[in-house]
Every structure is written in structure tokens, then in C-alpha cells.
Tab-separated table of C-alpha atoms and ligand atoms in Angstrom:
chain	number	residue	atom	x	y	z
A	1	UNK	CA	-9.052	-20.980	10.165
A	2	UNK	CA	-11.567	-20.476	7.395
A	3	UNK	CA	-14.136	-17.704	7.259
A	4	UNK	CA	-17.709	-18.009	6.062
A	5	UNK	CA	-16.582	-17.370	2.476
A	6	UNK	CA	-13.967	-20.122	2.516
A	7	UNK	CA	-10.951	-17.804	2.751
A	8	UNK	CA	-8.068	-19.330	4.708
A	9	UNK	CA	-6.893	-16.866	7.355
A	10	UNK	CA	-3.298	-17.531	8.337
A	11	UNK	CA	-1.729	-14.085	8.710
A	12	UNK	CA	-2.010	-11.926	11.835
A	13	UNK	CA	-0.936	-8.309	12.101
A	14	UNK	CA	-0.245	-7.411	15.713
A	15	UNK	CA	-0.121	-3.766	16.744
A	16	UNK	CA	2.086	-3.389	19.816
A	17	UNK	CA	1.451	0.304	20.469
A	18	UNK	CA	-0.519	3.299	19.214
A	19	UNK	CA	2.449	5.598	19.872
A	20	UNK	CA	4.825	6.959	17.244
A	21	UNK	CA	7.548	9.588	16.943
A	22	UNK	CA	6.380	10.734	13.491
A	23	UNK	CA	3.134	12.429	12.523
A	24	UNK	CA	2.579	11.338	8.925
A	25	UNK	CA	-0.066	13.558	7.402
A	26	UNK	CA	-2.281	10.660	6.285
A	27	UNK	CA	-2.034	8.810	9.577
A	28	UNK	CA	-1.782	11.059	12.641
A	29	UNK	CA	-2.832	14.607	13.472
A	30	UNK	CA	-0.005	17.083	14.108
A	31	UNK	CA	-1.194	17.934	17.620
A	32	UNK	CA	-3.492	16.575	20.251
A	33	UNK	CA	-3.143	12.843	19.680
A	34	UNK	CA	-4.940	11.077	22.504
A	35	UNK	CA	-2.820	8.094	23.515
A	36	UNK	CA	-4.428	5.029	24.986
A	37	UNK	CA	-3.486	4.563	28.664
A	38	UNK	CA	-0.860	1.884	29.303
A	39	UNK	CA	-3.289	-0.300	31.235
A	40	UNK	CA	-5.411	-0.681	28.102
A	41	UNK	CA	-2.483	-1.865	25.946
A	42	UNK	CA	-1.836	-5.600	25.681
A	43	UNK	CA	1.217	-6.715	27.644
A	44	UNK	CA	3.788	-8.838	25.808
A	45	UNK	CA	2.618	-11.837	27.859
A	46	UNK	CA	-0.949	-11.261	26.671
A	47	UNK	CA	0.193	-10.913	23.055
A	48	UNK	CA	2.093	-14.184	23.306
A	49	UNK	CA	-0.951	-15.953	24.769
A	50	UNK	CA	-3.170	-14.663	21.986
A	51	UNK	CA	-0.686	-15.547	19.239
A	52	UNK	CA	-0.343	-19.028	20.720
A	53	UNK	CA	-4.128	-19.448	20.555
A	54	UNK	CA	-4.140	-18.116	16.973
A	55	UNK	CA	-1.311	-20.454	15.975
A	56	UNK	CA	-3.437	-23.324	17.277
A	57	UNK	CA	-6.012	-22.268	14.679
A	58	UNK	CA	-3.614	-22.062	11.755
A	59	UNK	CA	-2.042	-18.599	11.971
A	60	UNK	CA	1.532	-19.105	10.749
A	61	UNK	CA	2.737	-15.578	9.957
A	62	UNK	CA	2.851	-12.605	12.338
A	63	UNK	CA	3.671	-9.027	11.458
A	64	UNK	CA	4.421	-6.590	14.279
A	65	UNK	CA	3.218	-3.072	13.626
A	66	UNK	CA	1.821	-0.020	15.417
A	67	UNK	CA	1.901	3.025	15.790
A	68	UNK	CA	5.624	2.623	15.578
A	69	UNK	CA	6.504	-0.804	17.014
A	70	UNK	CA	10.112	0.154	17.741
A	71	UNK	CA	9.097	2.794	20.290
A	72	UNK	CA	7.947	-0.020	22.574
A	73	UNK	CA	10.800	-1.262	24.755
A	74	UNK	CA	12.156	-4.785	24.396
A	75	UNK	CA	10.483	-5.642	21.097
A	76	UNK	CA	13.216	-8.209	20.440
A	77	UNK	CA	11.918	-10.182	23.429
A	78	UNK	CA	8.482	-10.306	21.866
A	79	UNK	CA	9.982	-11.422	18.522
A	80	UNK	CA	11.856	-14.168	20.322
A	81	UNK	CA	8.750	-15.361	22.218
A	82	UNK	CA	6.479	-15.308	19.158
A	83	UNK	CA	9.070	-17.105	17.044
A	84	UNK	CA	9.183	-19.858	19.675
A	85	UNK	CA	5.431	-20.594	19.330
A	86	UNK	CA	4.658	-23.868	17.588
A	87	UNK	CA	3.256	-23.251	14.123
A	88	UNK	CA	4.644	-19.713	13.666
A	89	UNK	CA	6.842	-19.784	10.581
A	90	UNK	CA	7.615	-16.087	10.122
A	91	UNK	CA	7.723	-12.943	12.235
A	92	UNK	CA	8.144	-9.656	10.414
A	93	UNK	CA	8.044	-5.967	11.258
A	94	UNK	CA	6.535	-2.843	9.706
A	95	UNK	CA	8.405	0.279	10.793
A	96	UNK	CA	9.177	3.843	9.815
A	97	UNK	CA	12.841	2.873	10.218
A	98	UNK	CA	13.869	5.771	12.458
A	99	UNK	CA	14.889	3.501	15.373
A	100	UNK	CA	15.771	0.500	13.241
A	101	UNK	CA	19.552	0.717	12.853
A	102	UNK	CA	20.164	0.518	16.597
A	103	UNK	CA	17.623	-2.246	17.258
A	104	UNK	CA	18.173	-4.455	14.215
A	105	UNK	CA	20.986	-6.627	15.616
A	106	UNK	CA	18.883	-7.681	18.626
A	107	UNK	CA	15.774	-8.177	16.480
A	108	UNK	CA	17.655	-10.358	14.012
A	109	UNK	CA	19.249	-12.349	16.827
A	110	UNK	CA	15.696	-12.977	18.084
A	111	UNK	CA	14.777	-14.434	14.690
A	112	UNK	CA	13.103	-11.568	12.790
A	113	UNK	CA	12.449	-12.710	9.213
A	114	UNK	CA	11.663	-9.496	7.376
A	115	UNK	CA	11.224	-5.736	7.562
A	116	UNK	CA	8.822	-3.495	5.687
A	117	UNK	CA	10.078	0.057	5.928
A	118	UNK	CA	7.683	2.908	5.205
A	119	UNK	CA	9.302	5.755	3.309
A	120	UNK	CA	7.401	8.205	1.132
A	121	UNK	CA	10.232	10.375	-0.131
A	122	UNK	CA	14.012	10.668	-0.411
A	123	UNK	CA	13.876	14.448	-0.174
A	124	UNK	CA	14.664	15.709	3.304
A	125	UNK	CA	12.442	18.792	3.200
A	126	UNK	CA	9.538	16.811	1.794
A	127	UNK	CA	10.038	14.087	4.417
A	128	UNK	CA	9.898	16.719	7.154
A	129	UNK	CA	6.698	18.125	5.634
A	130	UNK	CA	4.991	14.728	5.285
A	131	UNK	CA	6.079	13.255	8.646
A	132	UNK	CA	6.379	16.604	10.472
A	133	UNK	CA	9.784	15.479	11.753
A	134	UNK	CA	13.218	16.128	10.208
A	135	UNK	CA	14.375	12.524	10.525
A	136	UNK	CA	15.075	11.327	6.983
A	137	UNK	CA	18.761	10.545	7.701
A	138	UNK	CA	17.724	8.214	10.536
A	139	UNK	CA	15.149	6.439	8.374
A	140	UNK	CA	17.757	5.980	5.621
A	141	UNK	CA	20.221	4.597	8.163
A	142	UNK	CA	17.563	2.076	9.124
A	143	UNK	CA	17.004	1.129	5.492
A	144	UNK	CA	20.715	0.713	4.891
A	145	UNK	CA	21.113	-1.432	8.011
A	146	UNK	CA	18.236	-3.664	6.880
A	147	UNK	CA	19.607	-4.011	3.356
A	148	UNK	CA	23.010	-4.946	4.738
A	149	UNK	CA	21.607	-7.742	6.910
A	150	UNK	CA	22.074	-11.087	5.172
A	151	UNK	CA	18.928	-13.199	4.966
A	152	UNK	CA	16.549	-10.399	5.993
A	153	UNK	CA	13.723	-9.828	3.497
A	154	UNK	CA	13.348	-6.072	3.006
A	155	UNK	CA	10.482	-4.174	1.400
A	156	UNK	CA	9.982	-0.452	1.112
A	157	UNK	CA	6.420	0.906	1.308
A	158	UNK	CA	5.467	4.281	-0.137
A	159	UNK	CA	2.040	5.908	-0.056
A	160	UNK	CA	1.661	8.215	-3.075
A	161	UNK	CA	-0.489	11.134	-1.920
A	162	UNK	CA	0.181	14.058	-4.188
A	163	UNK	CA	2.892	15.713	-2.103
A	164	UNK	CA	5.426	13.100	-3.209
A	165	UNK	CA	4.577	12.865	-6.942
A	166	UNK	CA	8.171	13.758	-7.865
A	167	UNK	CA	9.581	11.012	-5.621
A	168	UNK	CA	7.856	7.958	-7.076
A	169	UNK	CA	10.510	7.449	-9.755
A	170	UNK	CA	13.515	7.963	-7.411
A	171	UNK	CA	11.980	5.576	-4.868
A	172	UNK	CA	11.256	2.901	-7.480
A	173	UNK	CA	14.810	3.336	-8.765
A	174	UNK	CA	16.078	1.926	-5.460
A	175	UNK	CA	14.939	-1.485	-6.759
A	176	UNK	CA	17.191	-1.098	-9.793
A	177	UNK	CA	20.441	-1.705	-7.991
A	178	UNK	CA	19.312	-3.539	-4.880
A	179	UNK	CA	17.454	-6.715	-4.059
A	180	UNK	CA	14.571	-4.705	-2.715
A	181	UNK	CA	10.820	-4.706	-3.347
A	182	UNK	CA	9.580	-1.128	-3.592
A	183	UNK	CA	5.807	-1.064	-3.140
A	184	UNK	CA	3.281	1.665	-3.734
A	185	UNK	CA	0.332	1.498	-1.365
A	186	UNK	CA	-2.796	3.247	-2.489
A	187	UNK	CA	-3.953	5.756	0.080
A	188	UNK	CA	-6.995	4.360	1.846
A	189	UNK	CA	-9.867	6.615	2.892
A	190	UNK	CA	-9.409	5.810	6.569
A	191	UNK	CA	-8.956	8.519	9.195
A	192	UNK	CA	-6.829	11.381	7.877
A	193	UNK	CA	-6.266	9.459	4.648
A	194	UNK	CA	-9.790	10.434	3.592
A	195	UNK	CA	-8.867	14.044	2.992
A	196	UNK	CA	-5.732	13.680	0.848
A	197	UNK	CA	-5.491	13.098	-2.909
A	198	UNK	CA	-5.029	9.446	-3.873
A	199	UNK	CA	-2.761	8.417	-6.722
A	200	UNK	CA	-4.024	5.219	-8.311
A	201	UNK	CA	-1.951	2.236	-9.405
A	202	UNK	CA	-2.536	3.223	-13.059
A	203	UNK	CA	-1.250	6.763	-12.463
A	204	UNK	CA	1.869	5.575	-10.645
A	205	UNK	CA	2.606	2.891	-13.237
A	206	UNK	CA	2.313	5.424	-16.060
A	207	UNK	CA	4.900	7.623	-14.346
A	208	UNK	CA	7.270	4.681	-13.796
A	209	UNK	CA	6.930	3.426	-17.368
A	210	UNK	CA	7.726	6.951	-18.570
A	211	UNK	CA	11.020	6.725	-16.692
A	212	UNK	CA	12.005	3.042	-16.968
A	213	UNK	CA	10.205	1.736	-20.063
A	214	UNK	CA	7.468	-0.878	-20.169
A	215	UNK	CA	6.749	-2.849	-17.007
A	216	UNK	CA	7.750	-6.492	-17.310
A	217	UNK	CA	6.032	-9.465	-15.687
A	218	UNK	CA	7.939	-11.120	-12.852
A	219	UNK	CA	7.518	-13.788	-10.178
A	220	UNK	CA	4.715	-12.869	-7.752
A	221	UNK	CA	5.923	-15.093	-4.899
A	222	UNK	CA	7.809	-14.213	-1.765
A	223	UNK	CA	5.032	-12.862	0.403
A	224	UNK	CA	1.648	-13.705	1.807
A	225	UNK	CA	0.101	-10.428	0.871
A	226	UNK	CA	-1.913	-8.597	-1.743
A	227	UNK	CA	1.091	-7.010	-3.534
A	228	UNK	CA	1.137	-7.353	-7.326
A	229	UNK	CA	4.622	-7.057	-8.740
A	230	UNK	CA	6.316	-5.963	-11.966
A	231	UNK	CA	9.887	-5.212	-12.824
A	232	UNK	CA	11.710	-3.079	-15.394
A	233	UNK	CA	14.634	-3.749	-17.731
A	234	UNK	CA	17.884	-3.713	-15.753
A	235	UNK	CA	16.202	-3.949	-12.324
A	236	UNK	CA	17.489	-6.291	-9.617
A	237	UNK	CA	14.406	-5.946	-7.394
A	238	UNK	CA	10.696	-5.605	-8.037
A	239	UNK	CA	8.115	-2.844	-7.932
A	240	UNK	CA	4.825	-3.736	-6.253
A	241	UNK	CA	1.362	-2.263	-5.978
A	242	UNK	CA	-1.055	-2.693	-3.115
A	243	UNK	CA	-4.192	-1.118	-4.441
A	244	UNK	CA	-7.035	-1.729	-2.044
A	245	UNK	CA	-9.248	0.873	-3.690
A	246	UNK	CA	-8.649	0.572	-7.441
A	247	UNK	CA	-7.927	-3.182	-7.464
A	248	UNK	CA	-9.850	-4.610	-4.541
A	249	UNK	CA	-8.267	-7.853	-3.319
A	250	UNK	CA	-10.759	-8.832	-0.599
A	251	UNK	CA	-11.592	-12.110	-2.337
A	252	UNK	CA	-8.140	-13.443	-1.511
A	253	UNK	CA	-7.776	-11.737	1.885
A	254	UNK	CA	-5.822	-13.972	4.282
A	255	UNK	CA	-5.458	-11.740	7.341
A	256	UNK	CA	-6.883	-10.356	10.541
A	257	UNK	CA	-5.525	-7.713	12.907
A	258	UNK	CA	-4.977	-7.525	16.623
A	259	UNK	CA	-5.041	-3.916	17.815
A	260	UNK	CA	-2.794	-2.682	20.621
A	261	UNK	CA	-5.817	-2.752	22.932
A	262	UNK	CA	-6.495	-6.402	22.171
A	263	UNK	CA	-9.362	-6.150	19.701
A	264	UNK	CA	-9.283	-8.816	16.998
A	265	UNK	CA	-10.308	-6.813	13.968
A	266	UNK	CA	-11.440	-8.875	11.028
A	267	UNK	CA	-11.601	-6.226	8.288
A	268	UNK	CA	-9.682	-2.974	7.967
A	269	UNK	CA	-12.793	-0.959	7.228
A	270	UNK	CA	-15.233	-2.218	9.827
A	271	UNK	CA	-15.324	-2.226	13.595
A	272	UNK	CA	-16.345	-5.872	13.588
A	273	UNK	CA	-14.370	-8.377	15.680
A	274	UNK	CA	-13.957	-9.377	19.298
A	275	UNK	CA	-12.332	-7.869	22.392
A	276	UNK	CA	-9.767	-10.512	23.337
A	277	UNK	CA	-8.132	-8.474	26.081
A	278	UNK	CA	-11.394	-8.397	28.032
A	279	UNK	CA	-11.731	-12.115	27.503
A	280	UNK	CA	-8.186	-12.784	28.726
A	281	UNK	CA	-8.789	-10.648	31.783
A	282	UNK	CA	-12.043	-12.431	32.570
A	283	UNK	CA	-9.962	-15.579	33.098
A	284	UNK	CA	-10.889	-17.320	29.840
A	285	UNK	CA	-8.771	-20.376	29.040
A	286	UNK	CA	-7.097	-21.233	25.740
A	287	UNK	CA	-10.145	-23.099	24.438
A	288	UNK	CA	-12.473	-20.153	25.104
A	289	UNK	CA	-10.063	-17.749	23.424
A	290	UNK	CA	-9.734	-19.995	20.399
A	291	UNK	CA	-13.515	-20.288	20.164
A	292	UNK	CA	-13.891	-16.491	20.262
A	293	UNK	CA	-11.245	-16.078	17.569
A	294	UNK	CA	-12.852	-18.701	15.363
A	295	UNK	CA	-16.259	-17.112	15.708
A	296	UNK	CA	-14.980	-13.646	14.852
A	297	UNK	CA	-12.942	-14.885	11.900
A	298	UNK	CA	-15.861	-16.911	10.568
A	299	UNK	CA	-17.971	-13.729	10.485
A	300	UNK	CA	-15.280	-11.693	8.664
A	301	UNK	CA	-16.971	-9.265	6.219
A	302	UNK	CA	-16.886	-10.234	2.539
A	303	UNK	CA	-15.165	-7.045	1.424
A	304	UNK	CA	-14.574	-3.408	2.149
A	305	UNK	CA	-16.576	-0.744	0.355
A	306	UNK	CA	-14.115	2.131	0.335
A	307	UNK	CA	-15.720	3.659	-2.701
A	308	UNK	CA	-19.276	3.537	-1.345
A	309	UNK	CA	-21.045	5.732	1.185
A	310	UNK	CA	-20.401	4.891	4.846
A	311	UNK	CA	-22.319	2.309	6.830
A	312	UNK	CA	-23.017	2.100	10.536
A	313	UNK	CA	-20.045	-0.213	11.201
A	314	UNK	CA	-17.511	1.913	9.316
A	315	UNK	CA	-14.101	2.186	10.958
A	316	UNK	CA	-13.693	5.495	12.740
A	317	UNK	CA	-10.150	4.922	13.982
A	318	UNK	CA	-7.018	6.160	12.215
A	319	UNK	CA	-4.346	3.873	10.854
A	320	UNK	CA	-1.991	4.306	13.843
A	321	UNK	CA	-4.794	2.998	16.086
A	322	UNK	CA	-5.398	-0.009	13.838
A	323	UNK	CA	-1.904	-0.996	12.766
A	324	UNK	CA	-2.022	-0.349	9.003
B	401	SAM	N1	4.793	3.145	11.981
B	401	SAM	C1	4.956	2.030	11.141
B	401	SAM	C2	5.136	2.457	9.705
B	401	SAM	O1	4.873	3.618	9.387
B	401	SAM	O2	5.537	1.600	8.922
B	401	SAM	C3	3.856	1.001	11.235
B	401	SAM	C4	2.432	1.482	11.348
B	401	SAM	S1	1.807	2.358	9.936
B	401	SAM	C5	0.135	2.726	10.464
B	401	SAM	C6	1.658	1.030	8.763
B	401	SAM	C7	1.523	1.442	7.332
B	401	SAM	O3	0.259	2.052	7.133
B	401	SAM	C8	2.570	2.410	6.826
B	401	SAM	O4	3.205	1.869	5.692
B	401	SAM	C9	1.757	3.629	6.435
B	401	SAM	O5	2.326	4.297	5.339
B	401	SAM	C10	0.428	3.016	6.123
B	401	SAM	N2	-0.715	3.925	6.184
B	401	SAM	C11	-1.075	4.758	7.172
B	401	SAM	N3	-2.218	5.413	6.864
B	401	SAM	C12	-2.592	4.960	5.629
B	401	SAM	C13	-3.694	5.233	4.750
B	401	SAM	N4	-4.665	6.085	5.069
B	401	SAM	N5	-3.744	4.575	3.564
B	401	SAM	C14	-2.769	3.679	3.219
B	401	SAM	N6	-1.728	3.387	4.009
B	401	SAM	C15	-1.629	4.013	5.194
B	402	SF4	FE1	3.800	6.793	12.642
B	402	SF4	FE2	3.658	4.870	10.804
B	402	SF4	FE3	1.571	6.502	11.238
B	402	SF4	FE4	3.728	7.503	10.119
B	402	SF4	S1	2.423	5.892	9.248
B	402	SF4	S2	2.588	8.446	11.813
B	402	SF4	S3	5.320	6.380	11.044
B	402	SF4	S4	2.387	5.047	12.661
């Protein structure tokens, strides 16, 4: 599928739930989260139908996300079904890792290709303050289980947001001894992320170079995303930056998102897209669904404008409602 600007869209992020056991400060409020009723969430059968339609249009990579995707029961069955769709080459998962160790064997047996684990600190007290849950040991168990799974591509995602300034070097150091990509994701001014201090790529890199010496160029391959990678002397893995605000990468954007309620969202910052769940439930056939997807993707906005003043279509949802 190409959009009106000639970008090839082949990557679909699928949110399977808005629920999560953590309450990360930049993503969810501590209290009073209003969950979507179950009837409004796509069933696995509906997700599979929509991914099949998308695969017919050239989507070849699917990332399952949330909320926390592992809180939804039977996720391995969804991995298995999506992997079996013609044209889907890779199915990956973004998770906070808390439930990963116990579910990883079934997920891998179903054909999971990779895991991105979100972890902002290695300090237990700080983790409890950022996520509002004292679950660092469980997240680390998940990371360890992923790293010990042969053939599984593992990346660690950290959002630098002031509170974890002292943890950027220890987190990056995990890539020294292990075949791991540690990536720093610039805080985006979406939902609760708007009110926290952002640390830019330049600020993080300066800190890392202070600890590890000059950043060295390295192969950029291995993913379909916007990460830009460097390495440091003596490192086995890489350190990546996903800097949507300071280094906008919209020109090479290759993705769209399917929210848990079945909205095909064509840009992270706007509410533009199409309600595919309503279409499915109106009895639309595969051709009609493909046509709706194509139309929405064609009209994908040129770029976000995080640094500008808001517009009427600005996204008002938080990241857990979108899927990150
Ligand atoms: N619960 C899973 C997790 O935490 O990995 C998946 C969903 S979470 C919404 C996906 C990613 O979005 C996480 O890596 C999280 O750190 C990131 N995220 C959430 N809010 C963000 C924001 N305002 N700016 C940048 N990244 C954000
Ligand atoms: Fe949950 Fe992920 Fe949001 Fe944290 S970032 S509250 S783990 S959905």
C-alpha cells in the first residue's frame, strides 16, 4: 500500500487491549482509568480478519501492543493465527515484560519473532515510582527469559523523562555484554507525556559518550523502524534513538496502527483513519474492508507537528489507548 506521498506502508501495529497492570507516569493516570467495555474491543477473530485484509494490501510485519498485550488471555493463539496469514513475515510484541517469562514459551512456539521490552530504569525504587508498581524483578525476569531464547530478536526501550537521568548509562551498558539493542525513545507530547520533561537525543548521547567514549557508526539494519543506531568500543549490541520530536522521521514512515477498538489510525498524532470494527460488524466483505484500508492509508497525513500548536484533529487519547 502506498500513501499519497509515495510512502510504502507495510508495518501494522495492533493494539489488543487498553488494559495494563502498570501505571507509567507518561502513559496512564494513577487512578480513575476508564477502560473500554469488552464489547468494544476487537475479538481475536476480528483482528485476524483485518490483518488478513491488510496482508492482501502489502502489510508484512505485525507488532502486537496495548495497553499491555500480555494481560489479554491466549495471546499465543493470536500470534499463531497471524503468523499463518499469507504475506505476514514477522510477528513481534511490545511489552512491559512483567508477564513475559511465564508466557514466552507458548509465544515462541506460536512463532513470535521478536520482543521489545519497555524498561526505564534498573533501580527498584525508581521503577516503582515511574510505573507505580513494585514489579522490577518480574520485568527483569522477562528480559532474562527473552535474552535466553535462541533466535528471538530482543530490544529494550527506555523513555528518558528526567526521573531516570541516572539510569541511562546503566541501561545502555546492558548492550555492552549482550546481543541487545537498547533504544532511547524521546518522550512524545501525547496524553500525560505532554507534562513531563523530555530528554533529547543529543542530551542522552552526550551522557553516554561521557561514560563510554565516542559513539561509533554501526549497521542500521535489522528492523523496519525509525531507530538510528550507534555503538561504543567494546559493545556487543547497539544503542538506538527513536527521536520523533528532535529528529522527525515522518518522511520515511512505513506504518499504521489498529487500536484495540478497531480504528485504523494512520498517524500517531491525529485522529484521522477509519473505524474498521464498525465496518466488519456491518457485514462488509474482504473487498470492502481492503478498500476502506486503502483509502485511509492513502490519506495518511504528511507528518506530525509535535512542536507546533494544536490543530482540530490533534490526538486526544493517551498512549495506552493508541498502542504506542
Ligand atoms: N505496555 C507495553 C509496553 O509498555 O511496552 C506496550 C504499550 S506502551 C503504550 C508502548 C510504548 O509506548 C512503551 O515503550 C512506552 O514506553 C511508550 N510510550 C508511552 N507513552 C509514551 C510517550 N508519551 N512518549 C513516548 N513513548 C511513550
Ligand atoms: Fe502500561 Fe506500557 Fe503504558 Fe506503561 S507504557 S502504563 S506498561 S501500557
